[in-house]
Coordinates of C-alpha atoms in Angstrom, one line a residue:
M19 CA 25.3 0.3 11.3
G20 CA 25.7 2.1 8.0
F21 CA 27.7 4.6 6.5
K22 CA 26.3 7.5 4.4
N23 CA 28.7 6.5 1.4
S24 CA 31.2 3.7 1.9
K25 CA 33.4 5.2 -0.9
T26 CA 33.6 8.4 0.8
F27 CA 34.3 6.8 4.2
S28 CA 37.1 4.8 2.7
M29 CA 38.8 7.6 0.6
S30 CA 38.6 9.9 3.7
H31 CA 41.2 7.5 5.4
L32 CA 43.9 9.0 2.9
L33 CA 43.5 12.0 5.0
V34 CA 45.5 10.3 7.6
P35 CA 48.6 9.4 5.4
F36 CA 48.4 12.9 3.7
V37 CA 48.8 14.7 7.2
L38 CA 51.6 12.4 8.4
L39 CA 53.2 13.0 4.9
G40 CA 53.0 16.7 5.5
I41 CA 54.7 16.4 8.9
F42 CA 57.4 14.1 7.3
L43 CA 58.1 16.9 4.6
F44 CA 57.9 20.1 6.8
V45 CA 59.3 18.8 10.2
P46 CA 63.0 17.7 9.6
S47 CA 63.5 16.5 12.9
L48 CA 60.7 13.8 12.5
R49 CA 62.3 12.4 9.4
D50 CA 63.0 8.9 10.1
W51 CA 61.8 5.5 9.1
H52 CA 59.5 5.0 11.8
L53 CA 57.1 7.8 10.5
L54 CA 57.7 6.6 6.8
M55 CA 56.4 3.1 8.1
V56 CA 53.3 4.5 9.6
I57 CA 52.6 6.7 6.4
A58 CA 53.1 3.3 4.5
L59 CA 50.7 1.2 6.7
S60 CA 47.8 3.9 6.8
S61 CA 48.1 4.4 3.0
L62 CA 48.0 0.5 2.5
W63 CA 44.9 0.3 4.9
A64 CA 43.2 3.4 3.1
F65 CA 43.7 1.8 -0.4
Y66 CA 42.3 -1.5 1.1
L67 CA 39.1 0.2 2.2
I68 CA 38.6 1.9 -1.1
R69 CA 38.9 -1.4 -2.9
K70 CA 36.6 -3.1 -0.7
A71 CA 34.0 0.0 -1.0
A72 CA 34.2 -0.1 -4.9
Q73 CA 33.4 -3.9 -4.8
L74 CA 30.0 -3.3 -2.9
P75 CA 27.1 -3.9 -5.1
A76 CA 25.3 -0.4 -4.2
A77 CA 26.7 3.0 -4.4
N78 CA 25.5 3.7 -0.8
G79 CA 26.5 0.2 0.4
R80 CA 26.7 -0.4 4.0
F81 CA 29.5 -2.4 5.9
R82 CA 28.3 -5.1 7.8
K83 CA 28.4 -5.0 11.6
K84 CA 31.5 -7.4 11.7
Q85 CA 33.3 -5.3 9.1
S86 CA 32.7 -2.2 11.1
I87 CA 34.3 -3.5 14.3
L88 CA 37.2 -4.7 12.4
I89 CA 37.7 -1.2 10.7
L90 CA 37.4 0.4 14.3
L91 CA 40.2 -2.0 15.6
V92 CA 42.5 -1.4 12.7
D93 CA 41.9 2.5 13.0
F94 CA 42.6 2.2 16.7
S95 CA 45.9 0.3 16.1
L96 CA 47.0 3.1 13.5
M97 CA 46.4 5.5 16.2
A98 CA 48.7 3.7 18.6
L99 CA 51.3 3.3 15.9
I100 CA 51.2 6.9 15.2
L101 CA 51.3 7.9 18.9
L102 CA 54.3 5.4 19.8
L103 CA 56.7 5.0 16.7
P104 CA 57.7 8.3 15.8
N105 CA 60.0 10.3 18.1
W106 CA 57.6 13.2 18.8
N107 CA 59.5 16.5 20.0
D108 CA 58.2 18.9 22.4
L109 CA 57.4 21.6 19.6
L110 CA 54.9 19.1 17.7
G111 CA 52.9 17.1 20.2
P112 CA 50.8 14.1 18.9
S113 CA 47.5 14.9 20.8
W114 CA 45.8 16.7 17.7
L115 CA 46.7 13.8 15.4
V116 CA 43.9 11.7 16.7
L117 CA 41.3 14.4 15.4
P118 CA 41.4 13.1 11.6
F119 CA 40.0 9.8 12.8
V120 CA 37.3 11.5 14.8
L121 CA 36.4 13.8 12.0
I122 CA 36.1 10.7 9.4
Y123 CA 33.8 8.9 11.8
S124 CA 31.7 11.9 12.8
S125 CA 31.2 12.9 9.3
E126 CA 30.4 9.5 7.6
L127 CA 29.1 7.2 10.6
G128 CA 27.4 9.6 13.0
I129 CA 27.4 10.1 16.8
R130 CA 27.6 6.5 18.0
Q131 CA 30.6 5.3 15.9
A132 CA 32.3 8.9 16.4
L133 CA 32.0 8.1 20.1
Y134 CA 33.6 4.6 19.8
I135 CA 36.6 6.0 18.0
S136 CA 36.7 9.0 20.2
G137 CA 36.8 6.7 23.3
C138 CA 39.7 4.6 21.7
A139 CA 41.6 7.8 20.7
L140 CA 41.3 9.2 24.3
T141 CA 42.3 6.0 25.9
A142 CA 45.3 5.5 23.7
L143 CA 46.4 9.4 24.0
V144 CA 46.0 9.4 27.8
L145 CA 48.2 6.3 28.3
F146 CA 50.8 7.8 25.8
L147 CA 50.7 11.1 27.5
F148 CA 51.0 9.8 31.2
T149 CA 53.5 7.1 30.5
T150 CA 56.0 8.8 28.2
V151 CA 55.8 12.6 29.4
S152 CA 57.0 13.6 32.8
A153 CA 54.6 16.8 32.5
P154 CA 51.4 15.9 30.4
P155 CA 50.3 18.8 28.4
L156 CA 46.9 19.2 29.9
F157 CA 45.9 22.3 27.9
D158 CA 46.6 20.4 24.8
L159 CA 44.6 17.6 26.0
F160 CA 41.9 20.0 26.9
I161 CA 41.6 21.4 23.4
T162 CA 41.9 17.9 21.7
L163 CA 39.0 16.9 23.8
L164 CA 36.9 19.8 23.1
S165 CA 37.5 19.6 19.3
M166 CA 36.3 16.0 19.6
V167 CA 33.1 16.9 21.2
S168 CA 32.7 19.6 18.6
F169 CA 33.2 17.2 15.8
I170 CA 30.7 14.8 17.3
Y171 CA 27.9 17.4 18.2
L172 CA 28.2 19.4 15.1
I173 CA 29.1 17.0 12.5
G174 CA 28.2 13.8 13.9
R175 CA 24.6 14.7 15.0
R176 CA 23.9 16.1 11.4
T177 CA 25.2 12.7 10.1
S178 CA 23.0 10.6 12.2
S179 CA 20.0 12.9 11.2
L180 CA 20.8 12.2 7.5
Q181 CA 21.2 8.5 8.3
E182 CA 17.9 8.4 9.8
L183 CA 16.2 9.9 6.8
A184 CA 17.9 7.8 4.4
Y185 CA 17.6 4.5 6.2
Q186 CA 14.6 4.8 8.6
D187 CA 10.9 5.3 8.2
P188 CA 10.1 8.3 10.4
L189 CA 6.4 6.8 11.2
T190 CA 7.2 3.3 12.4
G191 CA 10.9 3.4 13.1
L192 CA 11.4 0.6 10.8
P193 CA 14.2 0.3 8.2
N194 CA 12.7 2.0 4.9
R195 CA 12.8 0.8 1.3
S196 CA 16.5 1.8 0.7
M197 CA 17.9 0.0 3.8
F198 CA 15.8 -3.0 3.1
I199 CA 17.0 -3.4 -0.3
E200 CA 20.7 -3.1 0.6
Q201 CA 20.2 -5.7 3.6
L202 CA 18.5 -7.9 0.9
T203 CA 21.5 -7.7 -1.2
F204 CA 23.9 -8.5 1.5
S205 CA 21.8 -11.5 2.6
L206 CA 21.7 -12.7 -0.9
D207 CA 25.6 -12.5 -1.1
A208 CA 25.8 -14.6 2.1
V209 CA 23.6 -17.4 0.8
Q210 CA 25.0 -17.6 -2.8
N211 CA 27.4 -20.2 -2.1
K212 CA 25.3 -22.2 0.6
D213 CA 22.8 -24.8 0.3
R214 CA 20.1 -22.4 2.0
Q215 CA 17.3 -20.5 1.0
L216 CA 15.9 -16.8 1.9
G217 CA 12.5 -15.7 2.2
L218 CA 10.7 -12.4 1.1
L219 CA 7.3 -11.6 2.4
F220 CA 5.4 -8.6 0.7
L221 CA 2.5 -7.5 3.1
D222 CA -0.3 -5.1 2.2
L223 CA -3.0 -4.0 4.6
D224 CA -6.6 -4.7 3.2
Q225 CA -8.8 -2.1 4.6
F226 CA -6.3 0.8 5.1
K227 CA -7.7 3.3 2.5
Y228 CA -11.1 3.0 4.0
V229 CA -9.7 4.0 7.4
N230 CA -7.8 6.9 5.8
D231 CA -11.1 8.0 4.0
T232 CA -13.3 7.9 7.0
M233 CA -11.3 8.6 9.9
G234 CA -8.5 10.8 8.6
H235 CA -4.7 10.4 7.8
S236 CA -3.8 10.9 11.3
M237 CA -5.8 7.9 12.4
G238 CA -4.5 5.9 9.6
D239 CA -0.8 6.8 10.7
Q240 CA -1.6 5.5 14.2
L241 CA -3.0 2.3 12.6
L242 CA 0.1 1.9 10.7
A243 CA 2.4 2.5 13.7
Q244 CA 0.3 0.1 15.6
V245 CA 0.4 -2.7 12.8
A246 CA 4.2 -2.3 12.5
E247 CA 4.8 -2.8 16.3
R248 CA 2.4 -5.7 16.4
I249 CA 4.1 -7.4 13.6
R250 CA 7.5 -6.5 14.8
T251 CA 7.2 -8.2 18.1
A252 CA 5.9 -11.3 16.6
L253 CA 8.9 -11.8 14.5
P254 CA 12.0 -13.8 15.4
H255 CA 15.1 -11.8 16.1
D256 CA 17.0 -12.6 12.6
A257 CA 13.9 -11.6 10.5
L258 CA 14.0 -7.8 9.2
L259 CA 10.8 -6.1 9.0
A260 CA 10.6 -2.7 6.7
R261 CA 8.0 -0.6 5.4
M262 CA 8.2 0.3 1.8
G263 CA 5.8 3.1 2.0
G264 CA 1.9 3.6 2.3
D265 CA 0.4 0.5 3.9
E266 CA 3.1 -2.0 2.5
F267 CA 5.6 -3.8 4.4
T268 CA 8.2 -6.4 3.8
I269 CA 9.9 -9.1 5.9
L270 CA 13.3 -10.5 5.1
L271 CA 14.0 -14.2 6.3
P272 CA 17.6 -15.0 6.1
E273 CA 19.1 -18.6 5.5
F274 CA 16.6 -21.2 6.2
L275 CA 16.3 -24.8 5.0
H276 CA 12.8 -25.4 4.4
T277 CA 9.9 -23.1 3.1
D278 CA 7.9 -24.2 6.2
R279 CA 9.7 -21.3 8.1
A280 CA 8.0 -18.8 5.7
V281 CA 4.6 -20.4 6.2
E282 CA 5.0 -20.2 9.9
I283 CA 5.8 -16.6 9.8
A284 CA 2.8 -15.9 7.7
D285 CA 0.5 -17.6 9.8
T286 CA 1.9 -15.8 12.8
I287 CA 1.2 -12.5 11.2
L288 CA -2.4 -13.4 10.2
D289 CA -3.1 -14.2 13.8
V290 CA -1.6 -11.3 15.4
M291 CA -3.8 -9.1 13.1
R292 CA -7.0 -10.7 14.2
P293 CA -7.5 -8.5 17.5
S294 CA -8.7 -5.1 17.0
F295 CA -6.8 -1.8 16.8
P296 CA -7.9 0.9 19.2
L297 CA -8.0 4.4 17.2
G298 CA -9.4 7.1 19.3
H299 CA -12.5 6.0 20.8
Q300 CA -13.2 3.4 18.4
E301 CA -12.0 -0.3 17.5
V302 CA -10.8 -1.1 13.9
F303 CA -10.5 -4.5 12.4
V304 CA -7.9 -4.9 9.5
T305 CA -6.7 -8.0 7.7
I306 CA -3.5 -8.3 5.7
S307 CA -2.5 -10.0 2.4
I308 CA 0.9 -11.6 2.3
G309 CA 2.8 -12.6 -0.9
I310 CA 5.9 -14.8 -0.5
S311 CA 9.0 -15.4 -3.0
I312 CA 11.9 -17.6 -2.1
F313 CA 15.5 -17.5 -3.3
P314 CA 16.8 -19.1 -5.3
V315 CA 13.7 -20.7 -6.9
D316 CA 11.7 -17.5 -7.5
G317 CA 14.6 -15.2 -8.2
K318 CA 18.4 -14.6 -7.6
D319 CA 18.5 -10.8 -7.4
P320 CA 16.7 -8.1 -5.2
E321 CA 14.5 -6.7 -8.0
T322 CA 13.1 -10.1 -9.2
L323 CA 12.4 -11.4 -5.6
M324 CA 10.5 -8.2 -4.7
K325 CA 8.6 -8.1 -7.9
N326 CA 7.5 -11.8 -7.4
A327 CA 6.6 -11.3 -4.0
D328 CA 4.4 -8.4 -4.8
T329 CA 2.8 -10.4 -7.7
A330 CA 1.9 -13.1 -5.1
M331 CA 0.5 -10.4 -2.7
Y332 CA -2.1 -9.3 -5.5
R333 CA -3.0 -12.9 -5.8
A334 CA -3.8 -13.2 -2.1
K335 CA -5.9 -10.1 -2.5
E336 CA -7.9 -11.6 -5.6
L337 CA -8.4 -14.8 -3.3
G338 CA -10.4 -13.1 -0.7
R339 CA -7.8 -11.1 1.1
N340 CA -6.5 -12.1 4.8
N341 CA -4.3 -14.9 3.4
Y342 CA -0.8 -15.7 1.9
Q343 CA 0.2 -17.0 -1.4
F344 CA 3.5 -18.2 -2.6
Y345 CA 4.7 -17.0 -6.0
S346 CA 4.3 -19.3 -9.1
P347 CA 4.8 -18.4 -12.7
V348 CA 1.0 -19.1 -13.4
I349 CA 0.4 -16.0 -11.0
D350 CA 2.7 -13.9 -12.9
T351 CA 0.9 -14.6 -16.0
M352 CA -2.3 -13.6 -14.3
S353 CA -0.6 -10.6 -13.1
S354 CA 0.7 -9.6 -16.3
H355 CA -2.9 -10.0 -17.9
R356 CA -4.2 -7.6 -14.9
L357 CA -1.5 -5.2 -15.5
K358 CA -2.3 -5.0 -19.3
L359 CA -6.1 -5.1 -18.5
E360 CA -5.6 -1.9 -15.9
A361 CA -3.6 -0.2 -18.8
M362 CA -6.4 -0.8 -21.2
L363 CA -9.1 0.2 -18.5
R364 CA -7.4 3.6 -18.1
H365 CA -7.2 4.3 -21.9
A366 CA -11.0 2.8 -22.3
L367 CA -12.1 5.8 -20.3
D368 CA -10.4 8.3 -22.7
R369 CA -11.6 6.3 -25.6
N370 CA -15.2 6.0 -24.6
E371 CA -15.3 2.3 -25.0
F372 CA -17.9 1.9 -22.4
V373 CA -21.5 1.4 -23.4
M374 CA -24.7 1.2 -21.5
L375 CA -27.4 -1.6 -21.6
Y376 CA -30.8 -1.1 -20.0
Q377 CA -32.9 -3.7 -18.1
P378 CA -36.6 -2.9 -17.8
R379 CA -38.6 -3.1 -14.5
L380 CA -42.3 -3.8 -14.7
N381 CA -45.2 -3.1 -12.1
P382 CA -46.7 -6.7 -12.0
L383 CA -50.1 -5.2 -11.1
T384 CA -50.4 -3.2 -14.1
G385 CA -47.7 -4.5 -16.4
D386 CA -46.4 -1.0 -16.9
M387 CA -42.7 -0.4 -17.4
V388 CA -41.9 1.9 -14.5
S389 CA -38.1 2.0 -14.7
V390 CA -35.0 0.8 -16.3
E391 CA -31.8 0.0 -14.9
A392 CA -28.6 1.2 -16.4
L393 CA -25.8 -1.6 -16.6
V394 CA -22.4 -0.8 -18.0
R395 CA -20.3 -2.9 -20.2
W396 CA -16.8 -2.4 -21.7
Q397 CA -16.7 -2.8 -25.5
H398 CA -13.2 -4.0 -25.3
P399 CA -11.4 -3.8 -28.8
E400 CA -9.5 -7.1 -28.2
Y401 CA -11.8 -9.2 -25.9
G402 CA -15.2 -8.1 -27.3
L403 CA -18.1 -7.1 -24.9
L404 CA -16.9 -7.6 -21.2
P405 CA -19.5 -7.7 -18.4
P406 CA -18.8 -5.8 -15.1
S407 CA -17.4 -8.9 -13.3
E408 CA -14.4 -8.6 -15.5
F409 CA -13.3 -5.0 -14.7
I410 CA -15.5 -3.5 -11.9
A411 CA -13.3 -5.0 -9.2
L412 CA -10.1 -3.7 -11.1
A413 CA -11.5 -0.4 -11.3
E414 CA -12.3 -0.3 -7.4
E415 CA -8.7 -1.4 -6.7
T416 CA -7.2 1.2 -8.9
G417 CA -9.4 3.9 -7.9
L418 CA -10.8 4.1 -11.7
I419 CA -14.2 3.4 -10.4
V420 CA -14.9 7.2 -9.6
P421 CA -14.3 8.4 -13.2
L422 CA -16.1 5.4 -14.5
G423 CA -19.1 6.0 -12.4
E424 CA -19.1 9.6 -13.4
Q425 CA -19.0 8.6 -17.1
V426 CA -21.7 6.2 -16.5
L427 CA -24.2 8.8 -15.1
R428 CA -23.2 11.0 -18.2
L429 CA -23.9 8.4 -20.7
T430 CA -27.2 7.4 -18.9
C431 CA -28.3 11.2 -18.7
R432 CA -27.4 11.7 -22.5
Q433 CA -29.8 8.7 -23.2
R434 CA -32.5 9.8 -21.2
R435 CA -32.4 13.0 -22.9
A436 CA -32.5 11.3 -26.3
W437 CA -35.5 9.3 -25.0
M438 CA -37.3 12.2 -23.8
E439 CA -37.0 13.9 -27.4
K440 CA -38.6 10.9 -28.8
G441 CA -41.4 11.3 -26.3
L442 CA -40.4 8.4 -24.2
D443 CA -40.6 9.9 -20.6
Q444 CA -43.0 7.8 -18.7
F445 CA -40.2 5.8 -16.9
Q446 CA -37.4 6.4 -14.5
V447 CA -33.8 5.3 -15.0
S448 CA -31.9 3.6 -12.2
V449 CA -27.8 4.0 -11.9
N450 CA -25.9 1.9 -9.6
L451 CA -23.3 3.7 -7.3
S452 CA -19.9 1.8 -6.3
A453 CA -19.0 2.0 -2.7
R454 CA -16.0 4.3 -3.4
Q455 CA -18.2 6.5 -5.5
F456 CA -20.7 6.9 -2.8
R457 CA -18.1 7.8 -0.3
Q458 CA -16.9 10.7 -2.5
T459 CA -18.1 14.1 -0.7
D460 CA -18.3 15.8 -4.0
L461 CA -20.9 13.2 -5.2
P462 CA -24.1 15.6 -5.1
E463 CA -22.2 18.4 -6.9
T464 CA -21.1 16.1 -9.6
I465 CA -24.8 14.7 -10.2
A466 CA -26.1 18.0 -10.1
S467 CA -23.6 19.1 -12.6
I468 CA -24.5 16.2 -15.1
L469 CA -28.2 16.9 -14.8
R470 CA -27.6 20.7 -15.6
E471 CA -25.4 19.6 -18.6
W472 CA -28.2 17.5 -20.2
K473 CA -30.9 19.6 -18.9
L474 CA -32.8 17.0 -16.9
S475 CA -34.6 17.2 -13.8
S476 CA -33.8 14.9 -10.7
D477 CA -37.1 13.3 -10.4
W478 CA -36.7 10.9 -13.0
L479 CA -33.2 9.5 -11.6
E480 CA -32.8 6.6 -9.1
L481 CA -29.7 5.9 -7.4
E482 CA -28.9 2.3 -6.2
I483 CA -26.6 1.6 -3.1
T484 CA -25.7 -1.6 -2.1
E485 CA -26.7 -2.8 1.3
T486 CA -23.0 -3.5 2.1
A487 CA -21.9 0.0 1.2
A488 CA -24.7 1.7 3.1
M489 CA -23.9 -0.2 6.3
H490 CA -20.1 0.2 6.1
D491 CA -20.4 3.7 7.8
V492 CA -24.2 4.3 8.8
H493 CA -23.4 7.9 9.9
F494 CA -22.0 8.9 6.8
A495 CA -24.5 7.0 4.5
T496 CA -27.4 8.6 6.5
L497 CA -26.2 12.1 5.9
M498 CA -25.1 11.4 2.2
M499 CA -28.5 10.0 1.5
R500 CA -30.2 13.2 3.0
V501 CA -28.4 15.4 0.7
L502 CA -29.1 13.4 -2.1
K503 CA -33.1 13.3 -1.2
E504 CA -32.9 17.0 -0.8
M505 CA -32.1 16.9 -4.4
D506 CA -35.3 15.0 -5.3
L507 CA -33.4 11.8 -6.1
K508 CA -34.8 8.5 -5.6
I509 CA -32.7 6.1 -3.5
A510 CA -32.8 2.4 -3.6
I511 CA -30.9 -0.3 -1.3
D512 CA -29.6 -2.9 -3.9
D513 CA -28.9 -6.5 -2.9
F514 CA -31.0 -6.3 0.1
G515 CA -30.6 -9.5 2.4
T516 CA -26.9 -10.0 1.7
G517 CA -25.6 -7.6 4.1
Y518 CA -26.2 -6.9 7.8
S519 CA -28.7 -4.2 8.0
S520 CA -31.6 -3.9 10.7
L521 CA -34.9 -2.7 10.8
S522 CA -33.7 0.4 12.9
Y523 CA -31.1 1.4 10.4
L524 CA -33.7 1.0 7.5
R525 CA -36.0 3.7 9.6
K526 CA -33.2 5.8 9.7
F527 CA -32.2 5.7 6.0
P528 CA -34.2 8.1 3.7
I529 CA -34.6 5.6 1.0
D530 CA -37.6 4.9 -1.4
V531 CA -36.8 1.4 -2.8
I532 CA -35.7 -2.0 -1.4
K533 CA -34.3 -4.3 -4.1
I534 CA -34.5 -7.9 -3.0
D535 CA -31.2 -9.8 -3.9
R536 CA -31.7 -12.5 -6.7
S537 CA -30.4 -15.3 -4.6
F538 CA -33.7 -15.1 -2.7
I539 CA -35.8 -15.0 -5.5
K540 CA -34.4 -18.0 -7.2
G541 CA -35.4 -20.3 -4.5
I542 CA -38.9 -19.1 -3.8
E543 CA -40.5 -21.9 -5.8
N544 CA -38.5 -24.8 -4.1
E545 CA -37.1 -23.4 -0.7
P546 CA -39.6 -22.4 1.9
D547 CA -37.1 -20.4 3.8
D548 CA -36.5 -18.0 0.7
A549 CA -40.1 -17.7 0.3
A550 CA -40.5 -16.6 4.0
I551 CA -37.8 -14.2 3.7
V552 CA -39.2 -12.5 0.5
H553 CA -42.8 -12.5 2.2
A554 CA -41.2 -11.0 5.2
I555 CA -39.3 -8.4 3.3
I556 CA -42.3 -7.2 1.3
A557 CA -44.5 -7.2 4.2
M558 CA -41.7 -5.0 6.2
A559 CA -41.2 -2.6 3.3
Q560 CA -45.0 -2.1 3.0
T561 CA -45.1 -1.1 6.6
L562 CA -42.5 1.4 6.3
K563 CA -44.2 2.6 3.1
L564 CA -41.2 1.6 0.9
N565 CA -41.4 0.2 -2.7
V566 CA -40.1 -3.3 -3.2
T567 CA -38.4 -4.4 -6.5
A568 CA -37.3 -8.2 -7.0
E569 CA -34.5 -8.8 -8.8
G570 CA -33.6 -12.0 -11.0
V571 CA -37.3 -13.1 -11.9
E572 CA -36.8 -15.7 -14.4
T573 CA -39.9 -17.8 -14.6
A574 CA -43.8 -17.1 -14.9
E575 CA -44.0 -18.8 -11.4
Q576 CA -41.9 -16.5 -9.6
Y577 CA -43.4 -13.6 -11.5
E578 CA -47.0 -14.7 -10.3
Y579 CA -45.8 -15.4 -6.9
L580 CA -44.4 -11.8 -6.4
K581 CA -47.4 -10.2 -8.1
K582 CA -49.7 -12.3 -5.4
L583 CA -47.7 -10.7 -2.4
G584 CA -47.9 -7.2 -3.6
C585 CA -44.6 -6.6 -4.9
N586 CA -44.2 -3.2 -6.4
Q587 CA -41.7 -4.0 -9.3
V588 CA -40.2 -7.1 -10.8
Q589 CA -36.8 -7.2 -12.9
G590 CA -35.2 -10.1 -14.7
Y591 CA -34.7 -12.3 -17.6
Y592 CA -38.5 -13.2 -17.8
I593 CA -39.3 -9.5 -18.3
G594 CA -36.3 -8.6 -20.4
K595 CA -32.4 -8.9 -20.7
P596 CA -30.2 -6.0 -20.5
M597 CA -30.6 -4.2 -23.8
T598 CA -29.1 -1.5 -26.0
P599 CA -31.2 1.6 -26.3
D600 CA -32.5 0.4 -29.9
E601 CA -33.3 -3.1 -28.6
L602 CA -35.1 -1.7 -25.6
E603 CA -37.2 0.7 -27.8
A604 CA -38.1 -2.4 -29.8
W605 CA -39.1 -4.3 -26.8
M606 CA -41.2 -1.5 -25.7
T607 CA -43.1 -1.7 -29.1
R608 CA -43.5 -5.3 -28.9
N609 CA -44.7 -5.7 -25.3
S610 CA -48.1 -4.5 -24.4
I611 CA -49.6 -4.1 -21.0
A612 CA -51.8 -7.3 -21.6
D613 CA -48.7 -9.5 -21.8
Y614 CA -47.9 -9.2 -18.1
A615 CA -50.9 -7.7 -16.7

């Protein structure tokens, strides 16, 4: 049970001795040592509470449960002394003197604790009146009771609402970040001088953004509530689960001897997340990544423990997600590098540090260059030319992939315009779309705007979409592809064979090209299974009247085999590596049709 502000609650206890002092000064008949003793005791108690509140580590610290019970008992004892010790006269009945306590508790603790102190006060008051007064003042008792109810309802209800807002997450009903940090602080104080450990688990959903983007925020909220309830019911009674915000949760494991307990809890959470979550008329599967930090080896204060658990969680995501990782200094170094790279990535967009390379694609039957694939590289001022594997995943995680993809389209269109002005207009340019970029509903407008900016028609541009991205949401992918096709853009399915598409879906997608993944091309010379798969894909594409591009062609034998099968286009280091525009132009000059025909 927590207070709005422990210092305010403690200082408000001075109200009791002040009221009693006023009675002592202005009511001569009550000036005796009994009342002075009660004033002294209530003053000492108030100053003790003020001193304890000043020692709390947080400004809005919370008294622990045992402390709140002790305070309640002492306050009840003070009420009993106030009623029993002074020699009250008929002109000044003591019934209303319980109201300062009710006011304090209503204002600072809320309805529940105000009811506790009111019950104590009424019990003491009724016993006093009916044992010491021959004719109890029922009207005074009624007015006192009515005042108590008013304090509890009007003041206590508002305080309880404020406490819920301050310490409770409204969506899941779990403790929020503020309450978790305070509880973590108290738990750390409790284990400081013990030979015990304390565990902190940082949890983050892996596919939550996709649910929000595709199913809406209301469904995302339902998913969060279901996840919170499923995890909460799987935890032991002494573990504290809190929602930190968004799709992030934390778990506090107080006072254990071995880190095996943290491992057991993490395994339990991964297990309970395996079944699907019903959302509307659909089932959704989500996984969770967990980072773990342990007191005292990974930190001795809340900020350090939370930071290190967060770092370990990101490491779990980097290692494939749906797992847990303990914090280590090595991970911290990697995380620092990641943060540095993320900051540089944001600046790179503003500083135009991204450059485009172009890899040619040939028609093996004629030897003509029919297309080039635009491939982005980061011309890093410190690390040199970085391949996509160094920054694309980070751009996806941070959302920077969308502005990066737009910049790639703009750079490619600018280069295409430059080639057209040189008379090099006999080939298409192919641009890769990331999964997140493909899900942007304003993608068609963005492409149309860039084409208008460089005065280009859309028939020369081909968009490559990975098979996995297309199959993630077939309905959305089909609608988006239709819109893009209506703009006369060519659409290719990239990395074909690595996902889980079927012939029925290929028939639905308005696509032009299938690009066979390089992993199959690599084995066509020595692996009969790979050769059979490539043969089947080409035959299927020809049946569906689709063009086929083979990626990763590195030898003359692979080239001749694909040519024999009737593959429409080939791409790979045997044809040409990714090149700068000047290098590509020089390559086009050096290589004639006879070289490949």
